[in-house]
């Protein structure tokens, strides 16, 4: 791998073929999995993991798409939906604001409503 590395290549894994990059390093990948005693892990799983972590750590869709070589930003947008922490944080913030507006500042406080007669 080291002798193939080229600092001026746009690819992480440059290759000597027409595409300019390694497309399917099947034999090497099989050796790695066997040596690590890992079963059922595909290279594409690593791509998805990278994209997910990039989204989780705040990378823009443009950066994620470029690093995964996506042609369509809709493909990349999938990774932005994976991290639910911002959604959860937003719901918690809004809920706290609503409770505070109603004079209820303790999260989890149960309020009994008067029964209708």
CSV table of C-alpha atoms in Angstrom, one decimal:
chain,number,residue,atom,x,y,z
A,1,UNK,CA,0.0,0.0,0.0
A,2,UNK,CA,2.7,2.4,0.9
A,3,UNK,CA,4.4,2.3,-2.5
A,4,UNK,CA,1.1,3.1,-4.1
A,5,UNK,CA,0.5,6.2,-1.9
A,6,UNK,CA,0.6,9.4,-3.8
A,7,UNK,CA,0.2,12.8,-2.1
A,8,UNK,CA,-1.2,14.4,-5.2
A,9,UNK,CA,-3.9,11.8,-5.7
A,10,UNK,CA,-7.5,12.8,-4.9
A,11,UNK,CA,-8.1,9.2,-3.5
A,12,UNK,CA,-7.4,7.8,-0.1
A,13,UNK,CA,-6.4,4.5,-1.7
A,14,UNK,CA,-4.9,5.3,-5.1
A,15,UNK,CA,-4.5,2.4,-7.5
A,16,UNK,CA,-2.7,1.7,-10.7
A,17,UNK,CA,-5.8,0.8,-12.7
A,18,UNK,CA,-7.9,3.0,-15.0
A,19,UNK,CA,-10.1,4.4,-12.2
A,20,UNK,CA,-7.1,5.7,-10.3
A,21,UNK,CA,-8.2,4.1,-7.1
A,22,UNK,CA,-8.5,0.6,-5.5
A,23,UNK,CA,-12.0,-0.5,-6.3
A,24,UNK,CA,-12.3,-3.8,-4.5
A,25,UNK,CA,-9.4,-5.0,-2.4
A,26,UNK,CA,-11.1,-8.3,-1.8
A,27,UNK,CA,-8.1,-10.5,-1.1
A,28,UNK,CA,-6.4,-8.1,1.3
A,29,UNK,CA,-9.7,-7.4,3.1
A,30,UNK,CA,-10.3,-11.2,3.6
A,31,UNK,CA,-6.8,-11.5,5.1
A,32,UNK,CA,-7.4,-8.6,7.5
A,33,UNK,CA,-10.8,-10.1,8.6
A,34,UNK,CA,-9.3,-13.5,9.1
A,35,UNK,CA,-6.3,-12.1,11.1
A,36,UNK,CA,-8.6,-10.0,13.3
A,37,UNK,CA,-11.1,-12.9,13.6
A,38,UNK,CA,-13.9,-10.7,12.4
A,39,UNK,CA,-16.9,-12.2,10.5
A,40,UNK,CA,-19.4,-10.5,8.3
A,41,UNK,CA,-17.9,-7.0,7.9
A,42,UNK,CA,-18.0,-5.3,4.5
A,43,UNK,CA,-15.9,-2.4,3.3
A,44,UNK,CA,-19.2,-0.5,2.8
A,45,UNK,CA,-19.9,-0.9,6.5
A,46,UNK,CA,-16.7,1.2,7.1
A,47,UNK,CA,-17.9,3.8,4.6
A,48,UNK,CA,-21.3,4.1,6.4
A,49,UNK,CA,-19.5,4.3,9.8
A,50,UNK,CA,-17.2,7.1,8.6
A,51,UNK,CA,-20.2,9.1,7.2
A,52,UNK,CA,-22.2,8.6,10.4
A,53,UNK,CA,-19.3,9.7,12.6
A,54,UNK,CA,-18.6,12.7,10.3
A,55,UNK,CA,-22.3,13.8,10.7
A,56,UNK,CA,-22.2,13.2,14.4
A,57,UNK,CA,-19.1,15.3,14.8
A,58,UNK,CA,-20.5,18.2,12.8
A,59,UNK,CA,-19.1,17.8,9.3
A,60,UNK,CA,-21.1,19.5,6.6
A,61,UNK,CA,-23.0,17.4,4.1
A,62,UNK,CA,-20.6,18.8,1.4
A,63,UNK,CA,-17.6,17.4,3.3
A,64,UNK,CA,-19.2,14.1,4.0
A,65,UNK,CA,-20.3,13.7,0.4
A,66,UNK,CA,-16.9,14.6,-0.9
A,67,UNK,CA,-15.1,12.1,1.4
A,68,UNK,CA,-17.6,9.3,0.4
A,69,UNK,CA,-17.5,10.4,-3.2
A,70,UNK,CA,-21.2,10.8,-3.5
A,71,UNK,CA,-22.5,12.4,-6.7
A,72,UNK,CA,-25.9,13.2,-5.2
A,73,UNK,CA,-26.3,15.2,-2.0
A,74,UNK,CA,-29.6,13.3,-1.2
A,75,UNK,CA,-27.4,10.2,-0.7
A,76,UNK,CA,-25.3,12.1,1.7
A,77,UNK,CA,-28.3,13.5,3.6
A,78,UNK,CA,-29.0,10.0,5.0
A,79,UNK,CA,-26.1,10.5,7.3
A,80,UNK,CA,-27.4,13.7,8.7
A,81,UNK,CA,-30.6,11.9,9.8
A,82,UNK,CA,-28.8,9.3,11.8
A,83,UNK,CA,-27.8,11.4,14.8
A,84,UNK,CA,-30.8,11.9,17.0
A,85,UNK,CA,-29.0,13.8,19.7
A,86,UNK,CA,-29.8,17.3,18.2
A,87,UNK,CA,-33.5,16.2,17.8
A,88,UNK,CA,-33.6,15.0,21.4
A,89,UNK,CA,-31.8,18.2,22.7
A,90,UNK,CA,-34.3,20.4,20.8
A,91,UNK,CA,-37.3,18.5,22.2
A,92,UNK,CA,-35.9,18.8,25.7
A,93,UNK,CA,-35.2,22.5,25.3
A,94,UNK,CA,-38.7,23.1,23.9
A,95,UNK,CA,-40.4,21.0,26.7
A,96,UNK,CA,-38.4,22.9,29.4
A,97,UNK,CA,-39.5,26.2,27.9
A,98,UNK,CA,-43.2,25.1,27.8
A,99,UNK,CA,-43.0,23.9,31.4
A,100,UNK,CA,-41.4,27.1,32.5
A,101,UNK,CA,-44.0,29.2,30.7
A,102,UNK,CA,-46.6,27.3,32.7
A,103,UNK,CA,-44.8,27.8,36.0
A,104,UNK,CA,-43.6,24.3,36.2
A,105,UNK,CA,-39.8,24.3,36.3
A,106,UNK,CA,-39.1,20.9,37.7
A,107,UNK,CA,-38.7,18.3,34.9
A,108,UNK,CA,-40.8,15.2,35.5
A,109,UNK,CA,-43.2,17.0,37.8
A,110,UNK,CA,-46.6,15.4,37.6
A,111,UNK,CA,-49.5,17.8,37.7
A,112,UNK,CA,-53.0,16.6,38.6
A,113,UNK,CA,-55.7,18.2,36.6
A,114,UNK,CA,-59.1,18.9,38.2
A,115,UNK,CA,-61.7,16.5,37.1
A,116,UNK,CA,-64.6,17.8,35.1
A,117,UNK,CA,-67.9,17.7,36.9
